[in-house]
Backbone as numpy.savetxt, mean C-alpha at the origin, in Angstrom:
# Nx Ny Nz CAx CAy CAz Cx Cy Cz
8.17 -17.98 12.91 7.27 -17.06 13.59 8.05 -15.96 14.31
9.25 -16.26 14.73 10.05 -15.27 15.44 10.38 -14.09 14.54
10.71 -14.35 13.28 11.01 -13.25 12.35 9.80 -12.37 12.13
8.63 -12.98 12.02 7.43 -12.16 11.80 7.12 -11.29 13.01
7.45 -11.77 14.19 7.28 -10.95 15.39 8.36 -9.87 15.46
9.53 -10.17 14.92 10.63 -9.19 14.93 10.29 -7.95 14.10
9.58 -8.12 12.99 9.27 -6.95 12.16 8.28 -6.01 12.83
7.61 -6.49 13.87 6.69 -5.63 14.61 7.45 -4.50 15.32
8.66 -4.79 15.78 9.42 -3.82 16.58 10.66 -3.27 15.89
10.97 -3.77 14.71 12.19 -3.37 14.02 12.05 -1.96 13.45
13.08 -1.15 13.62 13.06 0.22 13.10 13.88 0.40 11.84
14.47 -0.67 11.34 15.32 -0.60 10.16 14.56 -1.10 8.94
14.30 -0.21 8.00 13.50 -0.55 6.82 14.15 -1.66 6.00
15.46 -1.61 5.87 16.17 -2.62 5.08 15.96 -4.02 5.65
16.06 -4.14 6.96 15.88 -5.43 7.62 14.44 -5.90 7.46
13.49 -4.99 7.64 12.08 -5.37 7.49 11.80 -5.87 6.08
12.35 -5.20 5.08 12.14 -5.64 3.69 12.75 -7.02 3.45
13.93 -7.27 4.02 14.57 -8.59 3.89 13.71 -9.67 4.56
13.18 -9.37 5.73 12.34 -10.35 6.43 11.06 -10.60 5.64
10.46 -9.55 5.10 9.25 -9.73 4.30 9.53 -10.58 3.06
10.68 -10.37 2.44 11.07 -11.19 1.29 11.24 -12.65 1.70
11.88 -12.88 2.84 12.06 -14.24 3.34 10.70 -14.89 3.63
9.81 -14.14 4.29 8.48 -14.67 4.59 7.70 -14.98 3.31
7.91 -14.18 2.27 7.22 -14.42 1.00 7.71 -15.71 0.35
9.00 -16.03 0.52 9.56 -17.24 -0.08 9.27 -18.48 0.76
9.43 -18.37 2.07 9.36 -19.55 2.94 8.03 -19.71 3.66
7.32 -18.63 3.92 6.06 -18.70 4.66 5.00 -19.59 4.04
4.79 -19.52 2.72 3.78 -20.38 2.11 4.08 -21.88 2.25
5.31 -22.24 2.53 5.68 -23.65 2.70 5.47 -24.14 4.13
5.13 -23.25 5.04 4.94 -23.60 6.45 3.67 -24.42 6.63
3.56 -25.06 7.81 2.37 -25.86 8.11 1.11 -25.00 8.13
1.24 -23.79 8.69 0.09 -22.89 8.79 0.47 -21.52 8.22
0.47 -21.38 6.90 0.91 -20.12 6.29 0.02 -18.92 6.62
-1.23 -19.18 6.96 -2.14 -18.06 7.25 -1.73 -17.30 8.50
-0.95 -17.92 9.37 -0.55 -17.24 10.61 0.37 -16.05 10.35
1.00 -16.00 9.18 1.91 -14.91 8.86 1.22 -13.71 8.20
0.04 -13.92 7.68 -0.65 -12.88 6.92 -0.89 -11.64 7.78
-1.31 -11.83 9.02 -1.58 -10.68 9.90 -0.34 -9.82 10.09
0.79 -10.46 10.32 2.05 -9.71 10.50 2.41 -8.93 9.24
2.23 -9.57 8.10 2.58 -8.92 6.83 1.62 -7.76 6.56
0.32 -7.98 6.73 -0.64 -6.91 6.44 -0.50 -5.75 7.42
-0.08 -6.02 8.64 0.17 -4.92 9.58 1.23 -3.97 9.06
2.19 -4.48 8.30 3.21 -3.61 7.70 2.56 -2.66 6.69
1.53 -3.11 6.00 0.83 -2.24 5.04 0.16 -1.08 5.77
-0.33 -1.34 6.95 -1.06 -0.31 7.69 -0.17 0.60 8.53
0.98 0.11 8.95 1.73 0.83 9.98 3.08 1.40 9.56
3.56 1.08 8.38 4.93 1.43 8.03 5.03 2.45 6.91
6.27 2.83 6.61 6.50 3.77 5.51 6.39 3.05 4.17
6.40 3.82 3.10 6.04 3.32 1.77 6.89 2.15 1.29
8.19 2.20 1.49 9.05 1.13 0.98 8.70 -0.21 1.63
8.35 -0.19 2.89 7.98 -1.41 3.61 6.58 -1.85 3.19
5.67 -0.89 3.01 4.33 -1.24 2.54 4.39 -1.92 1.18
5.24 -1.41 0.30 5.38 -2.02 -1.03 5.92 -3.44 -0.93
6.89 -3.66 -0.06 7.43 -5.01 0.14 6.37 -5.94 0.72
5.54 -5.41 1.60 4.46 -6.22 2.19 3.43 -6.61 1.13
3.13 -5.70 0.21 2.19 -6.01 -0.88 2.75 -7.16 -1.72
4.04 -7.12 -2.01 4.66 -8.19 -2.78 4.61 -9.52 -2.03
4.83 -9.47 -0.73 4.77 -10.69 0.08 3.36 -11.26 0.10
2.37 -10.40 0.25 0.98 -10.87 0.22 0.66 -11.55 -1.11
1.12 -10.96 -2.19 0.87 -11.53 -3.51 1.52 -12.91 -3.65
2.69 -13.08 -3.05 3.35 -14.39 -3.10 2.51 -15.45 -2.39
1.91 -15.08 -1.27 1.03 -16.01 -0.56 -0.20 -16.34 -1.40
-0.77 -15.33 -2.04 -1.96 -15.55 -2.87 -1.64 -16.49 -4.03
-0.44 -16.38 -4.56 -0.04 -17.23 -5.68 0.26 -18.66 -5.25
0.92 -18.82 -4.10 1.39 -20.13 -3.67 0.42 -20.91 -2.79
-0.55 -20.21 -2.17 -1.50 -20.87 -1.27 -2.92 -20.56 -1.75
-3.46 -21.41 -2.62 -4.78 -21.12 -3.21 -5.90 -20.92 -2.19
-5.83 -21.58 -1.05 -6.89 -21.43 -0.05 -6.91 -20.02 0.56
-5.78 -19.33 0.54 -5.71 -17.97 1.10 -5.99 -16.89 0.07
-6.05 -17.28 -1.18 -6.16 -16.30 -2.27 -7.33 -15.34 -2.14
-8.57 -15.81 -1.89 -9.69 -14.84 -1.80 -9.49 -13.78 -0.71
-8.98 -14.19 0.43 -8.75 -13.23 1.53 -7.65 -12.24 1.17
-6.60 -12.73 0.55 -5.48 -11.86 0.21 -5.87 -10.90 -0.91
-6.70 -11.36 -1.84 -7.17 -10.47 -2.91 -7.92 -9.28 -2.30
-8.72 -9.53 -1.27 -9.41 -8.43 -0.59 -8.41 -7.46 0.04
-7.36 -7.99 0.63 -6.34 -7.12 1.24 -5.60 -6.32 0.17
-5.30 -6.96 -0.96 -4.62 -6.24 -2.05 -5.52 -5.15 -2.62
-6.82 -5.41 -2.69 -7.75 -4.38 -3.18 -7.76 -3.17 -2.25
-7.62 -3.40 -0.96 -7.55 -2.28 -0.01 -6.30 -1.43 -0.25
-5.26 -2.06 -0.75 -4.00 -1.34 -1.02 -4.11 -0.41 -2.23
-5.18 -0.54 -3.01 -5.35 0.31 -4.20 -5.57 1.77 -3.84
-5.96 2.05 -2.60 -6.15 3.46 -2.21 -5.06 3.95 -1.25
-3.90 3.33 -1.32 -2.76 3.76 -0.52 -2.29 5.14 -0.98
-1.66 5.87 -0.10 -1.19 7.21 -0.45 0.05 7.20 -1.34
0.75 6.07 -1.42 1.98 6.00 -2.21 1.73 5.32 -3.55
2.29 5.92 -4.61 2.13 5.38 -5.96 2.67 3.96 -6.09
3.84 3.71 -5.54 4.47 2.39 -5.67 3.59 1.30 -5.07
3.02 1.57 -3.91 2.16 0.59 -3.25 0.92 0.32 -4.09
0.29 1.40 -4.57 -0.91 1.23 -5.41 -0.59 0.46 -6.68
0.52 0.82 -7.32 0.87 0.17 -8.59 1.22 -1.30 -8.38
1.91 -1.62 -7.30 2.20 -3.03 -7.02 0.92 -3.81 -6.76
0.02 -3.22 -5.99 -1.24 -3.91 -5.71 -2.00 -4.16 -7.01
-2.07 -3.15 -7.86 -2.77 -3.31 -9.14 -2.07 -4.35 -10.01
-0.74 -4.31 -10.07 0.02 -5.27 -10.86 -0.25 -6.70 -10.39
-0.16 -6.93 -9.09 -0.35 -8.29 -8.59 -1.79 -8.75 -8.75
-2.75 -7.86 -8.59 -4.13 -8.25 -8.86 -4.30 -8.63 -10.33
-3.63 -7.92 -11.21 -3.68 -8.25 -12.64 -3.04 -9.61 -12.90
-1.90 -9.85 -12.30 -1.21 -11.14 -12.48 -2.06 -12.28 -11.95
-2.74 -12.04 -10.84 -3.60 -13.07 -10.25 -4.93 -13.20 -10.98
-5.18 -12.33 -11.96 -6.42 -12.39 -12.71 -7.62 -11.88 -11.95
-7.40 -10.97 -11.04 -8.47 -10.44 -10.17 -8.76 -8.98 -10.46
-8.79 -8.59 -11.73 -8.99 -7.18 -12.06 -10.45 -6.81 -12.29
-11.33 -7.78 -12.23 -12.74 -7.48 -12.46 -13.26 -6.49 -11.41
-13.84 -5.40 -11.88 -14.40 -4.39 -10.99 -13.40 -3.39 -10.45
-12.14 -3.52 -10.79 -11.13 -2.59 -10.25 -11.32 -1.19 -10.80
-11.67 -1.06 -12.08 -11.81 0.29 -12.65 -12.92 1.06 -11.94
-14.01 0.39 -11.60 -15.08 1.07 -10.85 -14.61 1.43 -9.45
-13.84 0.52 -8.85 -13.32 0.74 -7.51 -12.37 1.94 -7.48
-11.50 2.02 -8.48 -10.55 3.12 -8.55 -11.27 4.44 -8.79
-12.25 4.45 -9.68 -12.97 5.70 -9.94 -13.76 6.14 -8.71
-14.26 5.19 -7.94 -14.96 5.53 -6.70 -13.98 6.12 -5.69
-12.80 5.52 -5.60 -11.80 6.01 -4.66 -11.27 7.38 -5.05
-11.09 7.59 -6.35 -10.51 8.85 -6.79 -11.48 10.01 -6.66
-12.75 9.73 -6.56 -13.72 10.81 -6.38 -14.46 10.61 -5.06
-13.72 10.60 -3.98 -14.29 10.29 -2.67 -14.95 11.50 -2.02
-15.67 12.25 -2.79 -16.63 13.23 -2.32 -16.14 14.39 -1.50
-16.74 14.53 -0.32 -16.59 15.71 0.51 -15.14 15.97 0.93
-14.42 14.94 1.32 -13.05 15.13 1.77 -12.19 15.67 0.64
-12.35 15.12 -0.55 -11.56 15.57 -1.69 -11.92 17.02 -2.03
-13.19 17.37 -2.01 -13.61 18.74 -2.29 -13.05 19.71 -1.25
-13.04 19.29 0.01 -12.49 20.15 1.06 -11.00 20.39 0.84
-10.28 19.32 0.47 -8.85 19.47 0.20 -8.61 20.38 -1.00
-9.38 20.20 -2.06 -9.23 21.05 -3.24 -9.57 22.50 -2.92
-10.60 22.71 -2.11 -10.96 24.07 -1.71 -9.86 24.73 -0.91
-9.24 23.97 -0.04 -8.13 24.51 0.76 -6.95 24.88 -0.13
-6.65 24.04 -1.09 -5.55 24.33 -2.02 -5.88 25.57 -2.85
-7.12 25.67 -3.32 -7.52 26.85 -4.09 -7.37 28.12 -3.25
-7.79 28.05 -1.99 -7.67 29.21 -1.12 -6.22 29.63 -0.95
-5.36 28.67 -0.78 -3.94 28.99 -0.61 -3.37 29.61 -1.89
-3.72 29.02 -3.03 -3.15 29.48 -4.29 -3.75 30.79 -4.81
-5.07 30.90 -4.73 -5.73 32.01 -5.42 -6.22 33.13 -4.51
-6.41 32.86 -3.25 -6.95 33.88 -2.36 -5.89 34.40 -1.38
-4.66 34.42 -1.82 -3.59 34.89 -0.95 -3.73 36.39 -0.71
-3.52 36.81 0.52 -3.61 38.23 0.86 -2.42 39.00 0.32
-1.29 38.35 0.24 -0.09 39.01 -0.23 0.18 38.63 -1.68
0.66 39.60 -2.42 1.06 39.33 -3.79 2.53 38.95 -3.77
2.84 37.85 -4.41 4.23 37.38 -4.43 4.94 38.03 -5.60
6.07 38.65 -5.31 6.88 39.29 -6.34 7.87 38.26 -6.88
7.62 37.78 -8.08 8.45 36.74 -8.68 9.88 37.24 -8.91
10.02 38.50 -9.26 11.37 39.05 -9.47 12.19 38.99 -8.18
11.54 39.18 -7.04 12.25 39.13 -5.77 12.70 37.71 -5.46
11.97 36.72 -5.92 12.34 35.33 -5.69 13.59 34.93 -6.46
13.79 35.53 -7.61 14.93 35.17 -8.44 16.24 35.67 -7.87
16.22 36.67 -7.00 17.46 37.25 -6.46 18.05 36.41 -5.44
């Protein structure tokens, strides 16, 4: 439990990834493996991409080794499908596939990828920047 508390305050990504790997191997063998899930999932919400990806792998290890936790962890892995980082999304999708929990994912992904007003606002902003620029950019000047 001390290591899982240590990752809450650790600023070194390499150490956090090592601890997550250790928790993925040894945590499911503990008397109460569910007590570690909160610490691991907090890494998905609070850290940079490399740590989030390691946390997704650790969650999948718990889902594989502790059948009683599997339904809850599958829900957490499904939430990772809309992460901003490709690696995190791909790991979540991969582990859901390995666990045989891909039913309904294609609908979920299509819903996430077309998330309405926010996506339209972002696209509109990008269009404004690209196409409605007040200044004309001289490409020849950029090459010099």
